[in-house]
Short mmCIF file of C-alpha atoms and ligand atoms in Angstrom, two decimals:
data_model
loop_
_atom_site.label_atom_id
_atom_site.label_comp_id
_atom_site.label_asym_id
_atom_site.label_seq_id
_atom_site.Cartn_x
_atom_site.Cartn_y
_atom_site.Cartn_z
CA UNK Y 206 -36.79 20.52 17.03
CA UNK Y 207 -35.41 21.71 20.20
CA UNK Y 208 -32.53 20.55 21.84
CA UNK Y 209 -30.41 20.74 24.72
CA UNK Y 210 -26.72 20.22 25.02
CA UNK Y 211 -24.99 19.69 27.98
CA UNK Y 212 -21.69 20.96 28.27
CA UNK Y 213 -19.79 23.91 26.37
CA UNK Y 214 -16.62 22.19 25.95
CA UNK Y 215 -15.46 21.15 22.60
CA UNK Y 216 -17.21 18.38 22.31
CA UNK Y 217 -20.80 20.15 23.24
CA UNK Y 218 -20.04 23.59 21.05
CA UNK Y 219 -19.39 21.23 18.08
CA UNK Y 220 -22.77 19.45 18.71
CA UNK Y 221 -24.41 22.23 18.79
CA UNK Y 222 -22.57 23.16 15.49
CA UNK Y 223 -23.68 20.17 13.62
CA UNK Y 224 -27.41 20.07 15.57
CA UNK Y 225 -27.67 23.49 13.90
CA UNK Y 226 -26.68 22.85 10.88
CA UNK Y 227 -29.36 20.02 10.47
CA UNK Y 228 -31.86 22.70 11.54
CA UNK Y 229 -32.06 22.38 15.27
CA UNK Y 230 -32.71 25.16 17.88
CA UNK Y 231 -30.13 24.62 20.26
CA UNK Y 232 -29.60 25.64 23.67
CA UNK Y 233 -26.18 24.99 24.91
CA UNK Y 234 -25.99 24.91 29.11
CA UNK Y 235 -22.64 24.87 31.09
CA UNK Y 236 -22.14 25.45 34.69
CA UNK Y 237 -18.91 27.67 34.01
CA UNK Y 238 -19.35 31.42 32.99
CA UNK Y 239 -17.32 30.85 29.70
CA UNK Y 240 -16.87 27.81 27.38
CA UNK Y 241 -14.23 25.16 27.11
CA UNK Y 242 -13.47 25.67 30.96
CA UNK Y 243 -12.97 22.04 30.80
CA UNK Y 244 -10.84 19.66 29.51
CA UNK Y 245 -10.68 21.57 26.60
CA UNK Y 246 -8.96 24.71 27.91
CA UNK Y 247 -5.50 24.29 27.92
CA UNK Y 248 -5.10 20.56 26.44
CA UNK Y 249 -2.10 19.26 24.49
CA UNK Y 250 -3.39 20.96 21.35
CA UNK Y 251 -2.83 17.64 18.81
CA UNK Y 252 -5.26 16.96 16.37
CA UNK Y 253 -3.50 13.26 16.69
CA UNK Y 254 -5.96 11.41 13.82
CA UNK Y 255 -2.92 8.94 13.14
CA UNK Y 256 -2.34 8.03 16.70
CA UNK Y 257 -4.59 6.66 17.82
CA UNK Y 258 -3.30 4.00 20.35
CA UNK Y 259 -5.27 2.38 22.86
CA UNK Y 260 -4.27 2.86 26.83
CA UNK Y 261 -5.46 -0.41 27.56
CA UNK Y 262 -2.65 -3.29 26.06
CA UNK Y 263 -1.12 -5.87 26.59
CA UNK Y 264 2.30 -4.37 28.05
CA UNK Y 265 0.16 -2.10 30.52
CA UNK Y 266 -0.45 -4.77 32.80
CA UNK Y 267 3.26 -4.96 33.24
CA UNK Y 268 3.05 -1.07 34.65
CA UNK Y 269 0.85 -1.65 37.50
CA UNK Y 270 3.07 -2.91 40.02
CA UNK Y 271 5.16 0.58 39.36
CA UNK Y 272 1.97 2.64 39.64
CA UNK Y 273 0.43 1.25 42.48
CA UNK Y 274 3.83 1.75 43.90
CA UNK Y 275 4.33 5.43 42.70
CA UNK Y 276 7.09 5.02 41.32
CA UNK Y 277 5.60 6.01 37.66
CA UNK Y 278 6.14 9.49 37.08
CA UNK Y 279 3.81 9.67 34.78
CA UNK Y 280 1.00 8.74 36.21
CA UNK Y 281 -0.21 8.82 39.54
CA UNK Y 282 -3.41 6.17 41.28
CA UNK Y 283 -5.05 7.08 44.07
CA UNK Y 284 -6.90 3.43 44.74
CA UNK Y 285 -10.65 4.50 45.83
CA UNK Y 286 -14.10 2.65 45.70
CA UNK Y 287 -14.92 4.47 42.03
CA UNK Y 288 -11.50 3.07 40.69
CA UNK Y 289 -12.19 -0.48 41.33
CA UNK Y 290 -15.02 -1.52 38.51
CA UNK Y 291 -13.85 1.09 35.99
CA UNK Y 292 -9.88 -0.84 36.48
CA UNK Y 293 -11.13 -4.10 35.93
CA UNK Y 294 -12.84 -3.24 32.85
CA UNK Y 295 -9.60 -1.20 31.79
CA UNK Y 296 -7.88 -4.43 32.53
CA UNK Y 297 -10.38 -6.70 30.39
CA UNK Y 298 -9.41 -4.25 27.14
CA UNK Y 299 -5.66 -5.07 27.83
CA UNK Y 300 -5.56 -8.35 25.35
CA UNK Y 301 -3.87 -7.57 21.98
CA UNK Y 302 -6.88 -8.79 20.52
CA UNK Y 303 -9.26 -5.65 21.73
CA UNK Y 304 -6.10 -3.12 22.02
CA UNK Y 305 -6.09 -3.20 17.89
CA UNK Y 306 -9.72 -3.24 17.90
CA UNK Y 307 -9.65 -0.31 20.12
CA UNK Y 308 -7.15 1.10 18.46
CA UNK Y 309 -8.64 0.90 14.80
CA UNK Y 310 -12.38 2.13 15.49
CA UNK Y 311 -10.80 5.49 16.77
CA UNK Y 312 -8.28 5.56 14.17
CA UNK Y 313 -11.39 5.31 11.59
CA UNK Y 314 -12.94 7.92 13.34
CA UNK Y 315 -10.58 10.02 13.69
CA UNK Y 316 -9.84 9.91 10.16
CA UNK Y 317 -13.41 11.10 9.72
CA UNK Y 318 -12.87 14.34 11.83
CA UNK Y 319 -9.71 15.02 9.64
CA UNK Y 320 -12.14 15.06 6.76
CA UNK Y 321 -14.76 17.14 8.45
CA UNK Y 322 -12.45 19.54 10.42
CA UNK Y 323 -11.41 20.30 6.91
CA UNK Y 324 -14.92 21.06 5.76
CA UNK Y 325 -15.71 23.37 8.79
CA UNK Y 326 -12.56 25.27 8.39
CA UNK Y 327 -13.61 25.77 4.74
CA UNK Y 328 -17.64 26.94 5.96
CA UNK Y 329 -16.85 29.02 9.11
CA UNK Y 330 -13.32 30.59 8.66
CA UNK Y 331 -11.83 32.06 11.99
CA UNK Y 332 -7.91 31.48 13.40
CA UNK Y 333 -7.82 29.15 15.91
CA UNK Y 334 -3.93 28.44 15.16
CA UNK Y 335 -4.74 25.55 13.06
CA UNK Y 336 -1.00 24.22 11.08
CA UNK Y 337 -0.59 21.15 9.96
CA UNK Y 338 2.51 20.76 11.02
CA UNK Y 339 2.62 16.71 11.19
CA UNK Y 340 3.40 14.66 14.81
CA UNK Y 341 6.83 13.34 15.86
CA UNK Y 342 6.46 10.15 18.40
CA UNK Y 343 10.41 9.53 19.56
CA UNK Y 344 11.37 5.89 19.83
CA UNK Y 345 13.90 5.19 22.54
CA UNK Y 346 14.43 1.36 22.45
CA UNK Y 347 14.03 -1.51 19.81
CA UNK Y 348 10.85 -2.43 21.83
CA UNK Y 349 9.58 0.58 21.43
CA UNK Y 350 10.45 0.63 17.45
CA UNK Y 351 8.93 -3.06 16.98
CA UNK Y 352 5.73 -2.39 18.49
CA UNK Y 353 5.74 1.11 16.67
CA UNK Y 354 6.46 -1.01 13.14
CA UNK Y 355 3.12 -3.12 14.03
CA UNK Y 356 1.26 -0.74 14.88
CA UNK Y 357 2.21 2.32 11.91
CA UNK Y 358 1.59 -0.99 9.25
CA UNK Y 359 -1.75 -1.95 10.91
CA UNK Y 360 -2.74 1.74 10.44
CA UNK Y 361 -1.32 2.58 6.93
CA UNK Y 362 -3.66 -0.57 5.98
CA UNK Y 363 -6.37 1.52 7.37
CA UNK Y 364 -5.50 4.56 5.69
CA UNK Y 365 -3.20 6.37 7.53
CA UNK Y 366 -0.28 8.68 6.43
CA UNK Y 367 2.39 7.70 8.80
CA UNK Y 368 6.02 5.44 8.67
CA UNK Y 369 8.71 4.85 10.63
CA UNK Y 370 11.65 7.70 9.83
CA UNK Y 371 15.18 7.21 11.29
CA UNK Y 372 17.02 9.37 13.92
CA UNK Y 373 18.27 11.38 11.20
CA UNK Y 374 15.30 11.69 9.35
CA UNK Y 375 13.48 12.97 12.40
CA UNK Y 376 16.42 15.77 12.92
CA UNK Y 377 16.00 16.61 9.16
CA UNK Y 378 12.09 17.25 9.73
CA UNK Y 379 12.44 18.86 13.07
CA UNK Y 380 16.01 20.66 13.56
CA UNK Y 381 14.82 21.13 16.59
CA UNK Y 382 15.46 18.13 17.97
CA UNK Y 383 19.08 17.89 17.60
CA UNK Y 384 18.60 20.34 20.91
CA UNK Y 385 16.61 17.65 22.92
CA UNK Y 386 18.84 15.59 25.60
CA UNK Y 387 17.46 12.30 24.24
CA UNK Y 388 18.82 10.41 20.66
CA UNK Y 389 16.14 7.96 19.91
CA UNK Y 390 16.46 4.93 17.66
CA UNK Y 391 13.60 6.10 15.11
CA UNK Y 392 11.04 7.77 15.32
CA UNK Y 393 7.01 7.33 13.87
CA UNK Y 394 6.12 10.71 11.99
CA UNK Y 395 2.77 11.09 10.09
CA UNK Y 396 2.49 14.63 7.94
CA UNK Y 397 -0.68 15.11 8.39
CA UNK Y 398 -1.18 15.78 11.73
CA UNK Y 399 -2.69 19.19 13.04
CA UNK Y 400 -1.38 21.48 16.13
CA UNK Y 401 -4.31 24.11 16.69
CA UNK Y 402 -5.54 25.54 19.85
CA UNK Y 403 -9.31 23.73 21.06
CA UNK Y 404 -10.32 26.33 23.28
CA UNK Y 405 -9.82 29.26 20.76
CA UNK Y 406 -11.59 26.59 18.56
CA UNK Y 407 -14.67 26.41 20.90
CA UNK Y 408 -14.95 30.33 21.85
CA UNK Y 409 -15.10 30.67 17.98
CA UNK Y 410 -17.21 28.53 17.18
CA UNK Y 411 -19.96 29.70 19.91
CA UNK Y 412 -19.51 33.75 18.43
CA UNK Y 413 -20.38 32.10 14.84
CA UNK Y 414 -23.13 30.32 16.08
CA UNK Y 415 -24.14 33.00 18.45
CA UNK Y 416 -23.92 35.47 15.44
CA UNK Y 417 -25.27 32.96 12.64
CA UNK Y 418 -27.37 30.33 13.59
CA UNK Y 419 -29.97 29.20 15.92
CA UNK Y 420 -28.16 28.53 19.21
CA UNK Y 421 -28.47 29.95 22.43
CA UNK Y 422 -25.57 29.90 25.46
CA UNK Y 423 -26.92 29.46 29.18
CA UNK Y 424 -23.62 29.92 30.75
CA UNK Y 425 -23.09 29.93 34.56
CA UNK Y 426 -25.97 27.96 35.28
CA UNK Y 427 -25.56 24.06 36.48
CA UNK Y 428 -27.54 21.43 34.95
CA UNK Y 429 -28.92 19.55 38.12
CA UNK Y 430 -31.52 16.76 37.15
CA UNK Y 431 -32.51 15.44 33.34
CA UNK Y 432 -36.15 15.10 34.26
CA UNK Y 433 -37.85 12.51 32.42
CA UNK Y 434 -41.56 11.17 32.47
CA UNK Y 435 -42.67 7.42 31.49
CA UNK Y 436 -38.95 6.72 30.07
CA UNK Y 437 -38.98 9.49 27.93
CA UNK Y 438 -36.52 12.70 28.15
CA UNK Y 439 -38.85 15.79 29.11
CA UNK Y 440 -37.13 18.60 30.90
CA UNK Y 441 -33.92 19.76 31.95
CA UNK Y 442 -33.69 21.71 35.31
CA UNK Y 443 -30.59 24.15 35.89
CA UNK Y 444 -30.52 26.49 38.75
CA UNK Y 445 -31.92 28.52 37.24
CA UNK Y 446 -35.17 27.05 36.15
CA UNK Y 447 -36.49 24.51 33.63
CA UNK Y 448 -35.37 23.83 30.40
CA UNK Y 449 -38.13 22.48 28.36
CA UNK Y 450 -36.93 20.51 25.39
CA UNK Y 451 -37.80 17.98 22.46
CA UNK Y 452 -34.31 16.38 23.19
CA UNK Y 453 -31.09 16.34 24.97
CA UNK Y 454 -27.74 15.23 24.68
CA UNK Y 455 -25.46 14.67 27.66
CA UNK Y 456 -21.70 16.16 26.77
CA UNK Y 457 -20.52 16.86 30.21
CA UNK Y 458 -17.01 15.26 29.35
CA UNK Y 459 -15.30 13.94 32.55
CA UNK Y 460 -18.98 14.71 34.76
CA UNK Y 461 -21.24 13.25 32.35
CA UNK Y 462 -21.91 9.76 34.50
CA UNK Y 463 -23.14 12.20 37.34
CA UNK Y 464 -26.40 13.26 35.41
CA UNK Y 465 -27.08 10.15 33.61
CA UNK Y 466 -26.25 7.72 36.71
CA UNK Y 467 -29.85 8.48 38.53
CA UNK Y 468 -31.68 7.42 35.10
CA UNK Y 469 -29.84 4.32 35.58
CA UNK Y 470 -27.47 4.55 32.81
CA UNK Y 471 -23.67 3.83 33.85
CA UNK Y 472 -20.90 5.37 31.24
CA UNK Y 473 -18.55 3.63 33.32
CA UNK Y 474 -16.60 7.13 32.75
CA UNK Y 475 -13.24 7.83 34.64
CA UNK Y 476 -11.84 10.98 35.46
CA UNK Y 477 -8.34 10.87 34.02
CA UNK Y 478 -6.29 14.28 34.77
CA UNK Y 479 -3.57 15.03 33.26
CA UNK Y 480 -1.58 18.67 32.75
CA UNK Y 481 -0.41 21.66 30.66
CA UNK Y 482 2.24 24.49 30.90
CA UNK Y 483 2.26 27.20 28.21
CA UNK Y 484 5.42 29.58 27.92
CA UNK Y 485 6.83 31.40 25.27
CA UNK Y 486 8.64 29.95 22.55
CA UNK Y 487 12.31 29.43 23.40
CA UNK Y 488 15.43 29.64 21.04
CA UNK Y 489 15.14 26.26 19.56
CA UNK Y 490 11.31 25.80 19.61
CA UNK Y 491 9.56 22.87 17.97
CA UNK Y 492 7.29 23.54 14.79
CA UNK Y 493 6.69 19.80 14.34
CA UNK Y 494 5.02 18.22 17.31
CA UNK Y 495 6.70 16.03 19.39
CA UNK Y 496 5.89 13.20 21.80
CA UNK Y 497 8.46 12.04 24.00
CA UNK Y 498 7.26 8.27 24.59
CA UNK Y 499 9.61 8.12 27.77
CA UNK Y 500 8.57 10.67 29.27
CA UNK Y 501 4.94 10.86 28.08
CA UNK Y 502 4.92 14.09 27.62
CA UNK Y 503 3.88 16.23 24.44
CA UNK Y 504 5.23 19.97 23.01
CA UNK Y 505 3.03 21.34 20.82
CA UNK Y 506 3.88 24.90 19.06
CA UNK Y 507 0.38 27.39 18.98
CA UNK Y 508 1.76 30.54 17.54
CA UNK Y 509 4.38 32.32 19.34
CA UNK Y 510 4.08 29.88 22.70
CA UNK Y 511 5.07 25.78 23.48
CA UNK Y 512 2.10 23.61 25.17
CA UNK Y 513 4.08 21.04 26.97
CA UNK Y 514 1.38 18.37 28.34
CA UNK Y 515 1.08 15.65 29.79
CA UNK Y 516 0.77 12.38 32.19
CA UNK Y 517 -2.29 10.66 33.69
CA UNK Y 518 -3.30 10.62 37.08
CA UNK Y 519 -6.50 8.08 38.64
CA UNK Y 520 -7.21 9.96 41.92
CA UNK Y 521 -10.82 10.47 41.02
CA UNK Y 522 -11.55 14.18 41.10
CA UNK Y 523 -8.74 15.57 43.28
CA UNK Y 524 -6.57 18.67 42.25
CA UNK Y 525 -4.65 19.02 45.45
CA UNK Y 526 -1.73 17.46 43.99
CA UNK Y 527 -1.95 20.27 40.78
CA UNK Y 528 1.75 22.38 41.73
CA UNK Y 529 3.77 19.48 42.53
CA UNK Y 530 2.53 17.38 39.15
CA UNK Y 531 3.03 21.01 37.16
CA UNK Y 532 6.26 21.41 38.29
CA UNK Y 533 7.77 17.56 37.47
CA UNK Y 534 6.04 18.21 34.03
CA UNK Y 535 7.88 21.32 33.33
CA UNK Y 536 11.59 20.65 35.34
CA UNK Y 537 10.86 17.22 32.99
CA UNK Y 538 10.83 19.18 29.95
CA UNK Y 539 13.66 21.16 30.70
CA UNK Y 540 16.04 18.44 31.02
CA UNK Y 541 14.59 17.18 27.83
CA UNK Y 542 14.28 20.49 25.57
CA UNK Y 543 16.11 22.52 27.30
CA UNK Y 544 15.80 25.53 24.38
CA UNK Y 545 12.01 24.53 23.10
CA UNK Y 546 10.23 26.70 25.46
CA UNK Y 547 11.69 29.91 27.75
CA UNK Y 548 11.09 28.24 31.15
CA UNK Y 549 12.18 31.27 33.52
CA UNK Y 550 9.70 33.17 31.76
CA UNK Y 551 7.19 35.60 33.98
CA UNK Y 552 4.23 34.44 32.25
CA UNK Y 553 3.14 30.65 32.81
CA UNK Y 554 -0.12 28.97 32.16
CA UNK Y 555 -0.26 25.99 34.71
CA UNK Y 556 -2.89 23.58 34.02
CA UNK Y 557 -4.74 20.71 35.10
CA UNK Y 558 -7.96 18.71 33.07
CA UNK Y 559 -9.82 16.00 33.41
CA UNK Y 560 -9.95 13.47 30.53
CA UNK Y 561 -13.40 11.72 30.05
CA UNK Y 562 -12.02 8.37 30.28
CA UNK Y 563 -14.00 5.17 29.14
CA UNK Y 564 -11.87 1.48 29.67
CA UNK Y 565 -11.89 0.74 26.15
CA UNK Y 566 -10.79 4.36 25.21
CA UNK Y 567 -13.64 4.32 22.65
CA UNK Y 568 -16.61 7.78 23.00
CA UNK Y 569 -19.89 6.77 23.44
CA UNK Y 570 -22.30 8.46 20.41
CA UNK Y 571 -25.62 8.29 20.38
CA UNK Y 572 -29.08 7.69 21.54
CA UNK Y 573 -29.52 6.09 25.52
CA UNK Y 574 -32.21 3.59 26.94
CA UNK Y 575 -34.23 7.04 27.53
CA UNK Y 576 -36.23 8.12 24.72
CA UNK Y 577 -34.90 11.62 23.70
CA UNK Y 578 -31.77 11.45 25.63
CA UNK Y 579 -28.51 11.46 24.06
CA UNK Y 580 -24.83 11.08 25.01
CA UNK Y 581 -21.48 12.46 23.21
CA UNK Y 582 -19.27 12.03 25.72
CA UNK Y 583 -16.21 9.57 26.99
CA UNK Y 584 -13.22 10.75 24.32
CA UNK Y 585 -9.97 10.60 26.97
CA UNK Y 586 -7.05 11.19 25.84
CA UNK Y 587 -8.65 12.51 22.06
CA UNK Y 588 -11.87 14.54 22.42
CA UNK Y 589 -10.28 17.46 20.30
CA UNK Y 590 -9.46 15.18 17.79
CA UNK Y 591 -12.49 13.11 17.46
CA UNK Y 592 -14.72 16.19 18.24
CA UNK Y 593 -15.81 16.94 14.67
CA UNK Y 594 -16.97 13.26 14.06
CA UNK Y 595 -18.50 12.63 16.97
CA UNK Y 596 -20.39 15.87 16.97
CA UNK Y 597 -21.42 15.32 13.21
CA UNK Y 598 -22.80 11.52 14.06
CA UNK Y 599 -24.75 12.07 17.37
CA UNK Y 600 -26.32 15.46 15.47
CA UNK Y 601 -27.41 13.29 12.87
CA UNK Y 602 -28.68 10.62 15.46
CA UNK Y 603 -30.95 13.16 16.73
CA UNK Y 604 -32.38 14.84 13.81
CA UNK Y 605 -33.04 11.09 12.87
CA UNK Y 606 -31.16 11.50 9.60
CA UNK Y 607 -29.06 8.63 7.45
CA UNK Y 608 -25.25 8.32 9.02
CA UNK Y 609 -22.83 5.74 7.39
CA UNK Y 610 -20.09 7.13 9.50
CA UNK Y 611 -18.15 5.32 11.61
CA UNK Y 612 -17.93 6.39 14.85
CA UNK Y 613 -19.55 3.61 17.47
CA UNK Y 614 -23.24 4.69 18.38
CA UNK Y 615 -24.32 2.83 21.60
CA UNK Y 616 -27.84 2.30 22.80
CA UNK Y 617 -27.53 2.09 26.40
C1 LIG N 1232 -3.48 17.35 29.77
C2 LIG N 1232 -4.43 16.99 28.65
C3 LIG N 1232 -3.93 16.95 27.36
C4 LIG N 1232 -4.78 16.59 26.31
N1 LIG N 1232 -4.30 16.64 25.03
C5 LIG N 1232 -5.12 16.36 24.00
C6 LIG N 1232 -4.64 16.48 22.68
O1 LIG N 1232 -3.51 16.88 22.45
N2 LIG N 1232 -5.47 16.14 21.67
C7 LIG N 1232 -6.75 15.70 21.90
O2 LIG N 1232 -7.45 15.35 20.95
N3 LIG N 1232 -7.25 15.64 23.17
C8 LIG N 1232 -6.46 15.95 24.20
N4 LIG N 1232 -6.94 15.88 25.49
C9 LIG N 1232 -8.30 15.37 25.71
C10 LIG N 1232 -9.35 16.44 25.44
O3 LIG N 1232 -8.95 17.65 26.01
C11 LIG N 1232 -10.71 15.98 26.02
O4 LIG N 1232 -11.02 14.68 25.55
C12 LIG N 1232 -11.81 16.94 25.59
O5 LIG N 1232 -11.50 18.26 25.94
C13 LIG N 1232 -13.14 16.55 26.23
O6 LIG N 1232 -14.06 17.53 25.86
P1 LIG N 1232 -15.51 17.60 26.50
O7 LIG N 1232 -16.20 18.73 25.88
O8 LIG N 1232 -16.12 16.23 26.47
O9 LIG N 1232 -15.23 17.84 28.06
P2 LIG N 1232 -14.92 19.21 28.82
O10 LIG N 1232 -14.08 20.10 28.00
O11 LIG N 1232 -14.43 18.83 30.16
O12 LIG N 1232 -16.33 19.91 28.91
C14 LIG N 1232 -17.36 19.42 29.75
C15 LIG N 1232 -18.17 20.62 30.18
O13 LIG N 1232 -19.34 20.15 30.87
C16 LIG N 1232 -19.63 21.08 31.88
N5 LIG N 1232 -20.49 20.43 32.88
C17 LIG N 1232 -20.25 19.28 33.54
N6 LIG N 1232 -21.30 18.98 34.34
C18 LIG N 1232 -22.21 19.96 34.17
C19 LIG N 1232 -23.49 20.23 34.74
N7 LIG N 1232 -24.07 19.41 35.62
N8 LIG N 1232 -24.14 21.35 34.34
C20 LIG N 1232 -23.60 22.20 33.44
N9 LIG N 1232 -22.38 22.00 32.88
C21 LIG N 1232 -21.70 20.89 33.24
C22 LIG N 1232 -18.27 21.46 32.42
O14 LIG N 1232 -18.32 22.71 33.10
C23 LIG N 1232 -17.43 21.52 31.15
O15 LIG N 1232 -17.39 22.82 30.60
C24 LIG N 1232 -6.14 16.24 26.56
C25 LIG N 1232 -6.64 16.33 27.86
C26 LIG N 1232 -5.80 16.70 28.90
C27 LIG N 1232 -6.35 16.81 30.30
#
């Protein structure tokens, strides 16, 4: 069987990964002349499986006013046409009812790709600065620490390894910290959370498969039409040419909506951008990684360099406001960690993405209305960390085989 992946970002490469190792001939396509020059370049680097919090709740509603006002700094709404049915679908997820729904189908498949990332790291061994270093969330008000006791009980119910530590209990994990201008209440730590660099990850991943299985990379070359004839995938045409193929799947992160939307199939998929800074380590770096739930920002430690990331801006596809968001990210993290990262430092990696973002923050796995056509697409603010598990469960939708996994498969 033949198929077609659209999309070499992490979520495509580890498609084609699993599509090959169910005995697939794969052809990956992407528009850019490398992989993961997506979302999945410079991202915050968490392989979060324990956090796994829906966007859309209950106490979001009370933001709007603030963001709609720009006076949120970390996040930034451009209102346009696009916005309007995506936000009111956003805003029909925000009951508590759906938020722990939400909350607990990515949690379970997260959980999954924990399992699985575990079994590729065992089958194709290559550094990709994978520690499990375990994830830090700071809590800086009661609020914050009773809806963080709800939610880390809900999830250790579900499996999770992750409690509620005090302030000191934080410091004495993270020394680090005692650095940071901010003393939080608690804080939620889970062990088992990863750090580990998704676009080393993907460029690895395509040289072993390059090298080792049956997969093909048509980089540089845009996918412009899915061509289908009487409801039934047939051919996909690039710039380049045709693409015959038995099947396709669509894993065009953030863009996917654009190809599928002419076949009549709406992802109702929202570009969500959001921003990176890499710079050396500084003095007092961070091994653990930390979220700073005030700030919404992240620091993640991949090797001898901090990821700081961050925020979440709705003004659809625009990057013109790239240096000025960059720059509050990293004077933001300054204040905060003064000695995590080496700020003045020469060598900066500015960075701007755009998370594929669905309203109930759930991906969308599996086969479409269109016989042959298949999505993997719509994983927001966790693609790295669901990759695995959603790449495993739409391969195995494909090749037709038996999948008790849990990861939501949609026929749309
Ligand atoms: C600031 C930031 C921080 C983040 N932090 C984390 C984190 O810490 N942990 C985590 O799990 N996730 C994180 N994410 C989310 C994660 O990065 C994304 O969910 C994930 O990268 C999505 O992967 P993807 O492969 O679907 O999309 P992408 O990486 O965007 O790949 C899509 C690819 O499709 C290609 N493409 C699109 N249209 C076409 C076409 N017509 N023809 C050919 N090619 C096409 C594009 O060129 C691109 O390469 C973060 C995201 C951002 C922006």
């Amino acid at each position: 069987m033949h198929v077609v992946v659209v999309g070499a970002g992490v979520i495509g490469v580890t498609t084609a990964y699993y599509l090959a190792g169910l005995g697939c001939k794969v052809t990956v396509i992407d528009r850019d002349n490398d992989v993961a020059g997506g979302a999945s370049l410079a991202n915050g680097a968490q392989l979060s499986y324990t956090f796994t919090d829906a966007l859309a709740r209950p106490d979001f509603i009370a933001r709007i006013p603030a963001l709609i006002a720009g006076c949120d700094a970390a996040s930034r709404v451009r209102l346009h046409a696009a916005l309007l049915p995506w936000g009111l679908r956003f805003l029909g997820e925000c009951t508590a009812r759906k938020a722990e729904a939400n909350t607990l189908a990515v949690l379970k498949t997260a959980l999954h790709s924990a399992e699985l990332m575990d079994s590729l790291r065992e089958a194709v061994p290559f550094d990709f600065a994978h520690r499990t270093v375990g994830k830090l969330v700071l809590l800086n008000s009661i609020d914050q620490l009773e809806a963080a006791k709800a939610s880390v009980a809900l999830k250790r119910e579900h499996g999770a390894d992750i409690n509620i530590v005090s302030a000191d209990e934080a410091i004495a994990i993270e020394p680090a910290l005692l650095e940071f201008d901010e003393s939080p209440v608690a804080a939620v730590y889970s062990r088992s959370d990863a750090v580990a660099d998704s676009r080393l990850f993907t460029a690895g991943l395509r040289d072993w498969l390059q090298d080792r299985a049956d997969v093909t990379f048509m980089l540089g070359q845009e996918v412009k039409r899915l061509r289908t004839s009487k409801r039934r995938f047939d051919v996909v045409e690039t710039d380049d040419g045709d693409v015959p193929a038995d099947a396709a799947v669509v894993c065009s992160g953030a863009w996917s909506g654009r190809l599928l939307q002419p076949l009549g199939i709406n992802l109702h998929i929202c570009p969500m951008r959001g921003y990176s800074v890499t710079l050396p380590a500084g003095a007092h770096a961070l091994t653990v990684s930390a979220t700073s739930l005030r700030h919404r920002i992240v620091f993640s430690r991949i090797n001898d360099q901090v990821r700081i990331a961050g925020y979440a801006d709705f003004r659809g596809f625009r990057t013109d406001a790239d240096e000025r968001r960059i720059r509050t990210l990293v004077d933001t993290a300054r204040r905060l960690a003064p000695l995590a990262a080496n700020y003045s430092a020469e060598h900066q990696e500015p960075w701007g993405g755009f998370r594929p973002m669905t309203p109930d923050g759930r991906a969308i796995v599996g086969k479409t209305g269109v016989e042959g056509l298949y999505v993997n697409t719509g994983h927001g603010m966790l693609g790295w960390t669901l990759a695995c598990a959603s790449g495993h469960d739409v391969a195995h939708c494909v090749a037709g085989k038996q999948n008790n996994s849990p990861t939501r498969t949609l026929d749309i």
